[in-house]
Coordinates of C-alpha atoms in Angstrom, one line a residue:
M1 CA 0.0 0.0 0.0
V2 CA 2.4 2.7 1.3
R3 CA 0.2 5.3 -0.4
S4 CA 1.4 8.1 2.0
F5 CA 4.9 7.6 0.5
F6 CA 3.6 9.1 -2.7
N7 CA 0.3 11.0 -2.1
P8 CA 1.1 14.7 -1.3
A9 CA -2.4 15.2 0.0
W10 CA -2.1 12.5 2.7
K11 CA -3.7 13.9 5.8
D12 CA -0.8 13.1 8.2
L13 CA 1.9 14.7 6.1
G14 CA 1.7 18.3 7.0
V15 CA 4.9 20.1 5.8
L16 CA 6.3 16.8 4.6
G17 CA 3.8 16.9 1.7
T18 CA 6.1 19.4 0.0
Y19 CA 9.4 19.2 2.0
G20 CA 11.5 16.4 0.5
R21 CA 9.1 15.6 -2.3
W22 CA 10.9 14.7 -5.5
L23 CA 9.9 12.5 -8.4
G24 CA 6.5 11.9 -7.0
T25 CA 7.7 10.6 -3.7
N26 CA 7.6 12.1 -0.2
W27 CA 11.2 11.0 0.6
V28 CA 11.6 12.5 4.1
W29 CA 8.2 11.1 5.2
A30 CA 9.0 7.7 3.7
E31 CA 12.3 7.5 5.7
W32 CA 10.7 8.6 8.9
L33 CA 7.7 6.2 8.5
A34 CA 10.0 3.3 7.7
I35 CA 12.0 4.0 10.9
Y36 CA 8.8 4.4 12.9
H37 CA 7.2 1.1 11.8
A38 CA 10.4 -0.9 12.1
I39 CA 10.5 0.0 15.8
F40 CA 6.9 0.5 16.9
S41 CA 5.0 -1.8 14.6
I42 CA 7.4 -4.7 14.4
T43 CA 10.2 -4.9 17.0
I44 CA 8.5 -3.6 20.1
P45 CA 5.3 -5.7 19.7
I46 CA 7.4 -8.9 19.3
F47 CA 9.4 -8.1 22.4
L48 CA 6.2 -7.3 24.4
V49 CA 4.7 -10.6 23.5
E50 CA 7.8 -12.4 24.5
L51 CA 8.0 -10.6 27.9
T52 CA 4.3 -11.1 28.5
F53 CA 4.4 -14.8 27.5
P54 CA 7.9 -16.0 28.1
Q55 CA 7.2 -19.4 26.6
S56 CA 6.7 -17.8 23.2
K57 CA 10.4 -17.0 22.9
T58 CA 11.2 -20.6 21.8
R59 CA 8.1 -21.3 19.8
I60 CA 7.0 -20.7 16.2
W61 CA 3.9 -18.5 16.6
L62 CA 2.2 -19.5 13.4
S63 CA 1.7 -23.0 11.9
S64 CA 2.0 -23.5 8.2
K65 CA -1.7 -23.1 7.6
M66 CA -1.8 -20.0 9.7
R67 CA 1.1 -18.5 7.7
V68 CA -0.8 -19.2 4.5
L69 CA -3.9 -17.5 6.0
F70 CA -2.0 -14.4 7.1
H71 CA -0.2 -14.1 3.8
G72 CA -3.6 -14.2 2.1
L73 CA -4.9 -11.5 4.5
L74 CA -1.9 -9.4 3.7
V75 CA -2.6 -9.7 -0.1
L76 CA -6.3 -8.9 0.6
A77 CA -5.4 -5.8 2.6
I78 CA -3.1 -4.6 -0.2
V79 CA -5.9 -5.1 -2.8
L80 CA -8.5 -3.3 -0.6
G81 CA -6.0 -0.5 -0.1
F82 CA -6.0 0.3 -3.8
F83 CA -9.7 1.0 -3.5
A84 CA -9.8 2.6 0.0
F85 CA -6.9 5.1 -0.8
P86 CA -7.4 6.0 -4.5
Y87 CA -4.1 7.5 -5.5
D88 CA -2.1 6.1 -8.4
P89 CA 1.7 6.8 -7.9
G90 CA 2.6 5.0 -11.1
V91 CA 3.8 1.6 -12.1
F92 CA 7.5 2.4 -11.4
A93 CA 6.8 3.6 -7.9
I94 CA 4.8 0.4 -6.9
A95 CA 7.5 -1.8 -8.6
G96 CA 10.2 0.1 -6.6
C97 CA 8.3 -0.6 -3.3
I98 CA 8.0 -4.3 -4.1
A99 CA 11.6 -4.5 -5.1
A100 CA 12.6 -2.8 -1.8
V101 CA 10.5 -5.1 0.3
V102 CA 12.0 -8.2 -1.4
A103 CA 15.6 -6.9 -1.1
L104 CA 15.2 -6.0 2.5
G105 CA 13.5 -9.3 3.3
W106 CA 16.4 -11.1 1.6
F107 CA 18.9 -9.1 3.5
A108 CA 17.2 -9.6 6.9
K109 CA 17.1 -13.4 6.4
R110 CA 20.9 -13.4 6.1
I111 CA 21.6 -11.5 9.3
P112 CA 22.8 -14.0 11.9
N113 CA 20.5 -14.2 15.0
V114 CA 23.1 -14.7 17.7
S115 CA 22.0 -14.6 21.4
P116 CA 24.7 -13.9 24.0
A117 CA 25.4 -16.8 26.3
Q118 CA 25.4 -14.5 29.3
R119 CA 23.7 -11.3 30.3
N120 CA 26.4 -9.2 31.7
L121 CA 25.2 -5.7 30.7
K122 CA 25.3 -3.4 33.6
L123 CA 23.0 -0.5 32.8
S124 CA 20.4 1.1 35.0
W125 CA 16.8 1.9 33.9
K126 CA 17.8 5.6 34.6
I127 CA 19.8 5.4 31.4
L128 CA 17.7 3.1 29.3
V129 CA 14.3 4.7 29.8
P130 CA 15.5 8.2 28.7
L131 CA 17.5 6.6 25.9
G132 CA 14.4 4.9 24.7
F133 CA 12.4 8.1 25.1
S134 CA 14.9 10.0 23.0
V135 CA 14.5 7.8 19.9
P136 CA 10.9 8.8 18.9
A137 CA 11.3 12.3 20.4
V138 CA 14.4 13.1 18.4
F139 CA 13.2 11.5 15.2
F140 CA 9.7 12.9 15.4
F141 CA 10.6 16.5 15.9
F142 CA 13.7 16.3 13.6
F143 CA 11.8 14.9 10.6
N144 CA 8.6 16.9 11.1
S145 CA 10.2 20.3 11.8
A146 CA 12.0 20.6 8.4
L147 CA 14.8 22.6 10.2
I148 CA 17.3 21.9 7.4
P149 CA 16.5 23.8 4.2
I150 CA 17.7 21.0 2.0
A151 CA 15.6 17.8 2.6
A152 CA 18.5 15.6 1.5
G153 CA 20.5 16.8 4.5
T154 CA 17.6 15.8 6.8
M155 CA 17.6 12.3 5.3
I156 CA 21.4 11.9 5.6
I157 CA 21.5 13.1 9.2
G158 CA 18.5 10.9 9.9
A159 CA 20.3 7.9 8.5
F160 CA 23.4 8.6 10.6
M161 CA 21.3 8.9 13.7
V162 CA 19.8 5.5 13.0
L163 CA 23.2 4.1 12.5
G164 CA 24.4 5.7 15.8
Y165 CA 21.5 4.2 17.8
E166 CA 22.0 0.8 16.0
R167 CA 25.7 0.7 16.8
L168 CA 25.2 1.6 20.4
L169 CA 22.4 -1.0 21.0
T170 CA 24.3 -3.7 19.1
R171 CA 27.4 -3.2 21.3
W172 CA 25.3 -3.5 24.4
A173 CA 23.3 -6.5 23.0
R174 CA 26.5 -8.4 22.6
R175 CA 26.9 -8.2 26.4
G176 CA 23.3 -9.4 26.9
F177 CA 20.2 -7.3 27.7
S178 CA 18.1 -8.6 30.5
D179 CA 14.4 -8.6 30.2
L180 CA 14.1 -5.6 32.5
Q181 CA 16.6 -3.7 30.4
K182 CA 14.7 -4.5 27.2
L183 CA 11.5 -3.3 28.9
G184 CA 13.2 -0.1 30.1
L185 CA 14.1 0.8 26.5
M186 CA 10.7 0.0 25.2
T187 CA 8.9 1.8 28.0
G188 CA 10.9 5.0 27.3
A189 CA 10.1 4.8 23.6
L190 CA 6.4 4.0 24.1
C191 CA 5.9 6.7 26.9
F192 CA 6.7 9.4 24.4
F193 CA 3.6 8.6 22.5
A194 CA 1.5 7.4 25.4
L195 CA 2.2 10.5 27.5
F196 CA 2.6 13.2 24.8
F197 CA 0.0 12.2 22.3
D198 CA -2.4 9.8 24.0
F199 CA -2.6 11.5 27.3
I200 CA -1.6 15.2 27.2
L201 CA -2.5 16.1 23.6
D202 CA -5.7 14.1 23.3
L203 CA -6.8 15.1 26.8
F204 CA -6.4 18.7 25.8
L205 CA -8.4 18.0 22.6
G206 CA -11.1 16.3 24.7
R207 CA -10.5 12.8 23.4
I208 CA -11.0 11.1 26.7
G209 CA -11.1 7.6 25.3
T210 CA -7.6 7.9 23.7
S211 CA -6.2 9.4 26.9
L212 CA -7.5 6.5 28.9
L213 CA -6.0 4.1 26.4
G214 CA -2.6 5.8 26.9
V215 CA -2.9 5.4 30.7
A216 CA -4.0 1.8 30.4
F217 CA -0.9 1.0 28.3
I218 CA 1.4 2.5 30.8
V219 CA -0.3 0.4 33.5
Y220 CA 0.3 -2.6 31.3
L221 CA 4.0 -1.8 31.0
L222 CA 4.2 -1.5 34.8
W223 CA 2.4 -4.9 35.2
V224 CA 4.9 -6.5 32.8
R225 CA 7.8 -5.0 34.8
K226 CA 6.3 -6.4 38.0
K227 CA 5.9 -9.8 36.4
I228 CA 9.6 -9.8 35.3
V229 CA 10.8 -8.7 38.8
L230 CA 8.9 -11.4 40.6
Q231 CA 10.5 -14.0 38.3
L232 CA 14.0 -13.0 39.2
P233 CA 16.0 -15.2 41.6
G234 CA 15.5 -14.2 45.2
K235 CA 12.3 -12.3 44.6
S236 CA 9.0 -13.0 46.3
P237 CA 5.5 -11.6 45.7
S238 CA 5.9 -9.4 48.8
V239 CA 8.9 -7.5 47.3
Q240 CA 8.1 -4.0 46.2
L241 CA 8.4 -3.3 42.5
G242 CA 12.0 -2.7 41.5
S243 CA 13.4 -3.3 45.0
E244 CA 16.2 -5.7 45.8
M245 CA 15.9 -8.8 48.0
R246 CA 18.4 -8.6 50.8
D247 CA 20.0 -11.6 52.4
P248 CA 18.6 -12.4 55.8
T249 CA 20.8 -11.5 58.7
Y250 CA 21.1 -13.5 61.9
P251 CA 22.7 -12.6 65.2
G252 CA 26.3 -13.3 65.0
A253 CA 26.3 -14.0 61.3
R254 CA 28.9 -12.4 59.1

């Protein structure tokens, strides 16, 4: 579908309907949206499912029949999208999108999935939560502000920022993220939207339902954190969230 990549009148574009538009493509918007969906529509949901249902980490989620079903639903959604969003970007634009999807899928299949044998990363949530928050905050305001007169400069800087975050997280991942550390990164990233958009902005606009949804999602993240903490060695249900279990002391014990 990706009609917003090409349609200059797409309602969410704002200034990006003209800024960075070249050869019938909204390039800055396309880069920002690809980054957004890679993080928030793919990576974070997978991690949240694994943290909520730990047994899912070692299981294939879809059977062969279910994969066929979902592939069919994807094709159906694409076909319906042609009628729901009537904008014709041209044959070459659609062919380019298909080629990009195939190429990226081929590349992703060849990236080794290596899990560290130990989890030795020593990083506090006080670092990980703000770092996670900075990702959508920086990218959202950077891409949508059109601060740089030349759109190509925005795209190049955006690509380097992605590379910087990727290199940092990859280096840490080699030392092994714990489940709490993963959740800290995701909580920071999700709280940008849950607090700024779902709660503050929508509450100001009178959208109470969306505000309640944002609050409910934050409560869900806190519940997941409590669940992880209680599964740690030395924890018990009576332990407060995020506190450490101290070794019992006895008179005369050293």
